[in-house]
PDB file of C-alpha atoms in Angstrom:
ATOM      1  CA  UNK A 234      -7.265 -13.140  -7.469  1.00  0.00           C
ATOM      2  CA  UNK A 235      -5.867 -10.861  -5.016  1.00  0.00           C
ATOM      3  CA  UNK A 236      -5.641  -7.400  -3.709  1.00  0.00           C
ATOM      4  CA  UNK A 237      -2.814  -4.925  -5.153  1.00  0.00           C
ATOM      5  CA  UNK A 238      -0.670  -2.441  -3.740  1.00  0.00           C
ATOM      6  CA  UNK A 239       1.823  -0.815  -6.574  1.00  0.00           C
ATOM      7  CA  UNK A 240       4.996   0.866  -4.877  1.00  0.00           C
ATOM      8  CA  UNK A 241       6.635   3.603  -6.598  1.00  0.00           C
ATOM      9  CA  UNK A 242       8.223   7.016  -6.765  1.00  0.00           C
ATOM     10  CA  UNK A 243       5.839  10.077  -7.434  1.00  0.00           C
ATOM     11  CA  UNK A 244       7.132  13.384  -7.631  1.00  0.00           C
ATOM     12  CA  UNK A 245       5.234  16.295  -5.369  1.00  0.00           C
ATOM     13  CA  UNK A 246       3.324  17.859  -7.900  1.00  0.00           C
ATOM     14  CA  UNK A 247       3.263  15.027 -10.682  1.00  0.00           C
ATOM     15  CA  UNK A 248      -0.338  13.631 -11.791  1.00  0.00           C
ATOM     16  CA  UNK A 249      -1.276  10.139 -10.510  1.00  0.00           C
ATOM     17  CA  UNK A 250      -2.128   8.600 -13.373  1.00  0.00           C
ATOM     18  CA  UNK A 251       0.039   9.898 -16.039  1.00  0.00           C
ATOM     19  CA  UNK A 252       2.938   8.572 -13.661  1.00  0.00           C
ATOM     20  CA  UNK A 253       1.482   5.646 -13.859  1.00  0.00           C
ATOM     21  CA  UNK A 254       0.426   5.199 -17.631  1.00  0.00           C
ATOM     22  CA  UNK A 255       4.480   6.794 -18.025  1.00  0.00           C
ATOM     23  CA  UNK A 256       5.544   3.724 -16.021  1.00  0.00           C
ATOM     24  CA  UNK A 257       3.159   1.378 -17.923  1.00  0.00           C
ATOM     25  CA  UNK A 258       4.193   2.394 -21.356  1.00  0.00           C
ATOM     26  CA  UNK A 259       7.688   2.431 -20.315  1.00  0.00           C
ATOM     27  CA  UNK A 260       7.210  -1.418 -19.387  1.00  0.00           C
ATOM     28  CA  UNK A 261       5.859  -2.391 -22.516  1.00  0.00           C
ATOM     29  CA  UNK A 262       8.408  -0.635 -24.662  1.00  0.00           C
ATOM     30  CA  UNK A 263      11.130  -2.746 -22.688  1.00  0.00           C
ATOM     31  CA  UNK A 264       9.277  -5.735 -23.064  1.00  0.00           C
ATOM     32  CA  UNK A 265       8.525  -4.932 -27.220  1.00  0.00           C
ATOM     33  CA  UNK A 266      12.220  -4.210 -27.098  1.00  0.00           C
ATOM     34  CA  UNK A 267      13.619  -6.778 -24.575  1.00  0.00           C
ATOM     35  CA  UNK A 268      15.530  -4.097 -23.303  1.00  0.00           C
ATOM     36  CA  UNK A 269      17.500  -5.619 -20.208  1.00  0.00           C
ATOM     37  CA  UNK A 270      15.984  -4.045 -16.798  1.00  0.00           C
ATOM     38  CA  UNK A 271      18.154  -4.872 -14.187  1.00  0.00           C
ATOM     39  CA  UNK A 272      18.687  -3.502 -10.684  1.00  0.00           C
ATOM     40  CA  UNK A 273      21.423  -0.760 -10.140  1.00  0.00           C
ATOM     41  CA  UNK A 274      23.790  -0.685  -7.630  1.00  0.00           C
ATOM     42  CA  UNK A 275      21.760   1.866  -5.030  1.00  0.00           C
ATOM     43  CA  UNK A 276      18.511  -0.313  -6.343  1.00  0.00           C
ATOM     44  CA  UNK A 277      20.448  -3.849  -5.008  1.00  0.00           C
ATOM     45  CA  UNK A 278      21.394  -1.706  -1.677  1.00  0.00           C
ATOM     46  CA  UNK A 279      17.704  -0.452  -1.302  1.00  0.00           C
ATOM     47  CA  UNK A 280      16.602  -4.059  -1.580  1.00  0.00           C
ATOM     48  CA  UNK A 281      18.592  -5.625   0.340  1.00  0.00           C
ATOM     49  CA  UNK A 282      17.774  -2.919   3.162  1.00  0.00           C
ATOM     50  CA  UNK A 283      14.041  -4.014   2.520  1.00  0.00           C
ATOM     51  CA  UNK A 284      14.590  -7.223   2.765  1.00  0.00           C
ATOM     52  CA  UNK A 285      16.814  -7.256   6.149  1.00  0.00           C
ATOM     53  CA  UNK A 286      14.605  -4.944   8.009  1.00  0.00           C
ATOM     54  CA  UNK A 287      10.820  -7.499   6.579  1.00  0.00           C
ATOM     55  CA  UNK A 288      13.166 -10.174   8.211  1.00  0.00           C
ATOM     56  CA  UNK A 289      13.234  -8.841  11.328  1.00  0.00           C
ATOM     57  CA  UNK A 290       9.365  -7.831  11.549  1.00  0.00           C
ATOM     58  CA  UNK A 291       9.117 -11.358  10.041  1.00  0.00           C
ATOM     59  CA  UNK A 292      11.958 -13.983  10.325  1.00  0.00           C
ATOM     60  CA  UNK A 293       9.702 -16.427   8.394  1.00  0.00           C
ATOM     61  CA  UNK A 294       9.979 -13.706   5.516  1.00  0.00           C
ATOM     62  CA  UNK A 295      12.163 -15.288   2.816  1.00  0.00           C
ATOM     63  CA  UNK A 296      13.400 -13.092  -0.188  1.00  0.00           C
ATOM     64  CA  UNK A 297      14.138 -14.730  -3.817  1.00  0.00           C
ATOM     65  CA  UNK A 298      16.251 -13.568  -6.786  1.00  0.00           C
ATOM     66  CA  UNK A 299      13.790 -14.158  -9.601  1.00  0.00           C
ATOM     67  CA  UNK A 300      15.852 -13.872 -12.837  1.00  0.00           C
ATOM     68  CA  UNK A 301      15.378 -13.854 -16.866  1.00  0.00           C
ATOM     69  CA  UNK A 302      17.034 -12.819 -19.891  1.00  0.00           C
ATOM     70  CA  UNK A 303      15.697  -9.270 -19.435  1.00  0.00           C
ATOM     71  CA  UNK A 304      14.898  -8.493 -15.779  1.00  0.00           C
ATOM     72  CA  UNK A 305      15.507  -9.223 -12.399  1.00  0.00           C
ATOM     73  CA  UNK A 306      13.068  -9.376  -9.505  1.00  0.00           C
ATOM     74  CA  UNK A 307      13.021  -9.817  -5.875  1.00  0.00           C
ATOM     75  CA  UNK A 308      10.400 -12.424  -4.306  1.00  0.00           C
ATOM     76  CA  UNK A 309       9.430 -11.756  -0.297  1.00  0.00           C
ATOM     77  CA  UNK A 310       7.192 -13.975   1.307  1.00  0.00           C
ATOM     78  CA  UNK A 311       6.769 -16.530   4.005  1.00  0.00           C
ATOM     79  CA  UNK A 312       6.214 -19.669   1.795  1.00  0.00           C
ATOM     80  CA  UNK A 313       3.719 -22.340   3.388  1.00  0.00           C
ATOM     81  CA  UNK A 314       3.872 -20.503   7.032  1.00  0.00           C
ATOM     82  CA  UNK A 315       2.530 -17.155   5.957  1.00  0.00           C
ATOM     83  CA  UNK A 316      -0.711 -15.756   5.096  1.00  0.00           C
ATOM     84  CA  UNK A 317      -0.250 -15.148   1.138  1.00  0.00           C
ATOM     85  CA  UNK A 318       0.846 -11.728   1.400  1.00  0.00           C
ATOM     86  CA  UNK A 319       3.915 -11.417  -1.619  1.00  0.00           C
ATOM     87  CA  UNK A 320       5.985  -8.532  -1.648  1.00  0.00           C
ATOM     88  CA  UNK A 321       7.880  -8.085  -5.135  1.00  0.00           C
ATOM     89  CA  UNK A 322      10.797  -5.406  -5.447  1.00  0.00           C
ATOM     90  CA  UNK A 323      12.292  -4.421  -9.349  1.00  0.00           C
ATOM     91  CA  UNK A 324      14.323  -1.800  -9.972  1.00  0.00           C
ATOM     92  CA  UNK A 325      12.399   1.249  -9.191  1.00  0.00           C
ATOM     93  CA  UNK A 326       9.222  -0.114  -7.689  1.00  0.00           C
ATOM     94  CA  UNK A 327       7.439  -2.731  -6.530  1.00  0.00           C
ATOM     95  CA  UNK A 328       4.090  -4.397  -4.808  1.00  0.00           C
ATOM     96  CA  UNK A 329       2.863  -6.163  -2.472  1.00  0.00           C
ATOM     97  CA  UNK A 330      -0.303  -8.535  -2.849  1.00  0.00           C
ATOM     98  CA  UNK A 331      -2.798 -10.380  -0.403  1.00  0.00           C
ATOM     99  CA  UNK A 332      -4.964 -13.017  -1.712  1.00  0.00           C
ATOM    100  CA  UNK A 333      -8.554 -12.802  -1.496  1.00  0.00           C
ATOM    101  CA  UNK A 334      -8.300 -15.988   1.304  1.00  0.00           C
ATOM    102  CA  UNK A 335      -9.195 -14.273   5.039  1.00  0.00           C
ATOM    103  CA  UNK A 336     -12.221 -13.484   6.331  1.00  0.00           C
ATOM    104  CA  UNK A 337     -13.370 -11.047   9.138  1.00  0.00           C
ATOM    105  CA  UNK A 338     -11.289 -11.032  12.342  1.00  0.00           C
ATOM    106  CA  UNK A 339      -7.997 -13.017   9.847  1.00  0.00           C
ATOM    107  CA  UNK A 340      -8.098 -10.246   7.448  1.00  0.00           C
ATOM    108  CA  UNK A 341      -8.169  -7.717   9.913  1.00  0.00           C
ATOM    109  CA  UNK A 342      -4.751  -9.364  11.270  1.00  0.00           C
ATOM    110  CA  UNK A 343      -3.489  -9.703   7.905  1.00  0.00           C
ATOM    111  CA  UNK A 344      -3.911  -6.162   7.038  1.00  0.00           C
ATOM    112  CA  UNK A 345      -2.297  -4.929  10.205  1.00  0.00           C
ATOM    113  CA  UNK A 346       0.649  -7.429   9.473  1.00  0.00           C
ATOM    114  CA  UNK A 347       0.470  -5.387   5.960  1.00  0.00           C
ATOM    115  CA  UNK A 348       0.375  -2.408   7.293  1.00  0.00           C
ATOM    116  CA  UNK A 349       3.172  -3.167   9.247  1.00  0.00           C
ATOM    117  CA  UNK A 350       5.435  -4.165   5.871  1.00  0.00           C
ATOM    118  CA  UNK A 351       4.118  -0.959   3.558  1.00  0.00           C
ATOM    119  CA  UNK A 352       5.430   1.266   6.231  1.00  0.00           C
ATOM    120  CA  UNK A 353       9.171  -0.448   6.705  1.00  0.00           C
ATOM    121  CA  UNK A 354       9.127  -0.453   2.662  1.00  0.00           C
ATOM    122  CA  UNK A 355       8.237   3.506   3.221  1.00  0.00           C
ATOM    123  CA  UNK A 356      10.436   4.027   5.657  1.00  0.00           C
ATOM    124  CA  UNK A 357      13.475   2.665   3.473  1.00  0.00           C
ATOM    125  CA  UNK A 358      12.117   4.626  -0.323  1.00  0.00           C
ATOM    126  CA  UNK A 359      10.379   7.136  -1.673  1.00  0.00           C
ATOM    127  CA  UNK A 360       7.706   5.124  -2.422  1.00  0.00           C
ATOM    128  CA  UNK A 361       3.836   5.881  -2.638  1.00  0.00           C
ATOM    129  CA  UNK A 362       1.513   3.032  -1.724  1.00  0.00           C
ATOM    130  CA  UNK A 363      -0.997   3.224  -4.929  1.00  0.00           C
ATOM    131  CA  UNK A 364      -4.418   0.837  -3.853  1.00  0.00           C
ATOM    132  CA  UNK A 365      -5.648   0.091  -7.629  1.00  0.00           C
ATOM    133  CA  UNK A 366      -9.226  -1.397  -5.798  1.00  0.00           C
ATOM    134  CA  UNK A 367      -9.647   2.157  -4.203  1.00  0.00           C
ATOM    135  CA  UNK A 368      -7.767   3.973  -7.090  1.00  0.00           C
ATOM    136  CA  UNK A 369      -5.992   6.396  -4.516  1.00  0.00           C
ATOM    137  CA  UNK A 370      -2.551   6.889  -3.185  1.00  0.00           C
ATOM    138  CA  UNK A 371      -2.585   5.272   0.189  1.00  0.00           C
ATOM    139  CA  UNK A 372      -1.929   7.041   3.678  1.00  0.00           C
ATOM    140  CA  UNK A 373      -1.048   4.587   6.271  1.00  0.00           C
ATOM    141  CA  UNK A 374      -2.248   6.793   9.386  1.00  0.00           C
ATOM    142  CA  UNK A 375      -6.071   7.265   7.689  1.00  0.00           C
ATOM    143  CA  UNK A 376      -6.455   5.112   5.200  1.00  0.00           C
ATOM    144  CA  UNK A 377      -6.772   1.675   6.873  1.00  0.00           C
ATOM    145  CA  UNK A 378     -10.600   1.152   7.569  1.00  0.00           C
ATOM    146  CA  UNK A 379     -10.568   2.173   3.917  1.00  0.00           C
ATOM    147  CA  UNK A 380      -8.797  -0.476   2.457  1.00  0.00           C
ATOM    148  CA  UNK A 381      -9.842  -3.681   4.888  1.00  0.00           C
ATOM    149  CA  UNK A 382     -13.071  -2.603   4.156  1.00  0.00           C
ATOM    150  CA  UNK A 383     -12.731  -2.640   0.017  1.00  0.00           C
ATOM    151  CA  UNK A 384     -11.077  -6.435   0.659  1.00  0.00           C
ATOM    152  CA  UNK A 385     -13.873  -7.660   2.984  1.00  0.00           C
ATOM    153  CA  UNK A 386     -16.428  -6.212   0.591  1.00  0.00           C
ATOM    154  CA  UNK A 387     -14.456  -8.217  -2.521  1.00  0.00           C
ATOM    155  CA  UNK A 388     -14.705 -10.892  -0.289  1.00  0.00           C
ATOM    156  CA  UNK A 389     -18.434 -11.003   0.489  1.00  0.00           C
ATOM    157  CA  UNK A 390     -18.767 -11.018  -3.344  1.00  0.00           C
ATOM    158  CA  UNK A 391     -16.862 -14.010  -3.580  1.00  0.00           C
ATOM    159  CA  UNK A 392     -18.664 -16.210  -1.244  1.00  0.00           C
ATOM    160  CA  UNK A 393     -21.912 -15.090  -2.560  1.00  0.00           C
ATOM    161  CA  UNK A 394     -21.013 -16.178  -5.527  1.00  0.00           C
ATOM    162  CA  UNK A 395     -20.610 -19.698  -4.597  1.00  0.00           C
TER     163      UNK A 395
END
């Protein structure tokens, strides 16, 4: 279980959520198809530009190729010396998660090491940072109380259920 971030392009005066269902629908229909979604070249360039400037927030960042027969997927995270937080890049979006693992002053941390990532990722694309717990588009300068308070409220749920 974790907490979501979807990264994507939204055009100024396009609805939220029939981007998203458009992107959604367009996903299955690939998959139902196995139509081959792989990056283009300005995708690879935009990537890689991710990638080198998480690495040097983050040198224990690591990114991964992660291949099949029908798409291709980047892979960021810090493996074993990081705090769970995954970034994934495709084609023409991506995400980043954070498991539900951190409590109180760590998640605080952890969100502000987030923070830190979503706005190199904006800085590079013309991404918007879509919270799926909050169901709103994301502003990094206001929305931050916001959103660590959604996770620590997910997490009191969790521990009071065991």
């Amino acid at each position: 279980m974790s907490y979501d971030f979807d990264l994507f392009e939204l055009e100024p005066d396009a609805d939220l959520h029939e981007t998203m269902d458009a992107h959604e629908q367009a996903f299955v229909a690939r998959e139902e198809a196995k139509t081959p979604h792989f990056f283009t070249n300005k995708a690879k360039e935009r990537n890689q530009a991710i990638i080198a400037a998480l690495k040097l927030k983050d040198p224990n960042l690591d990114g991964r190729l992660i291949a099949t027969a029908n798409m291709e997927a980047i892979e960021i995270d810090a493996g074993e010396k990081g705090d769970g937080i995954q970034i994934s890049l495709y084609s023409d979006e991506g995400s980043l998660t954070v498991p539900y693992w951190h409590k109180a002053e760590r998640a605080h941390a952890v969100f502000l090491e987030i923070w830190d990532y979503l706005r190199i990722v904006q800085q590079i694309t013309a991404f918007v940072i879509y919270d799926s717990q909050l169901d709103q588009v994301i502003d990094l300068e206001t929305d931050f109380e916001n959103v660590l308070s959604a996770y620590l409220g997910t997490m009191a749920k969790i521990a009071g259920a065991f």
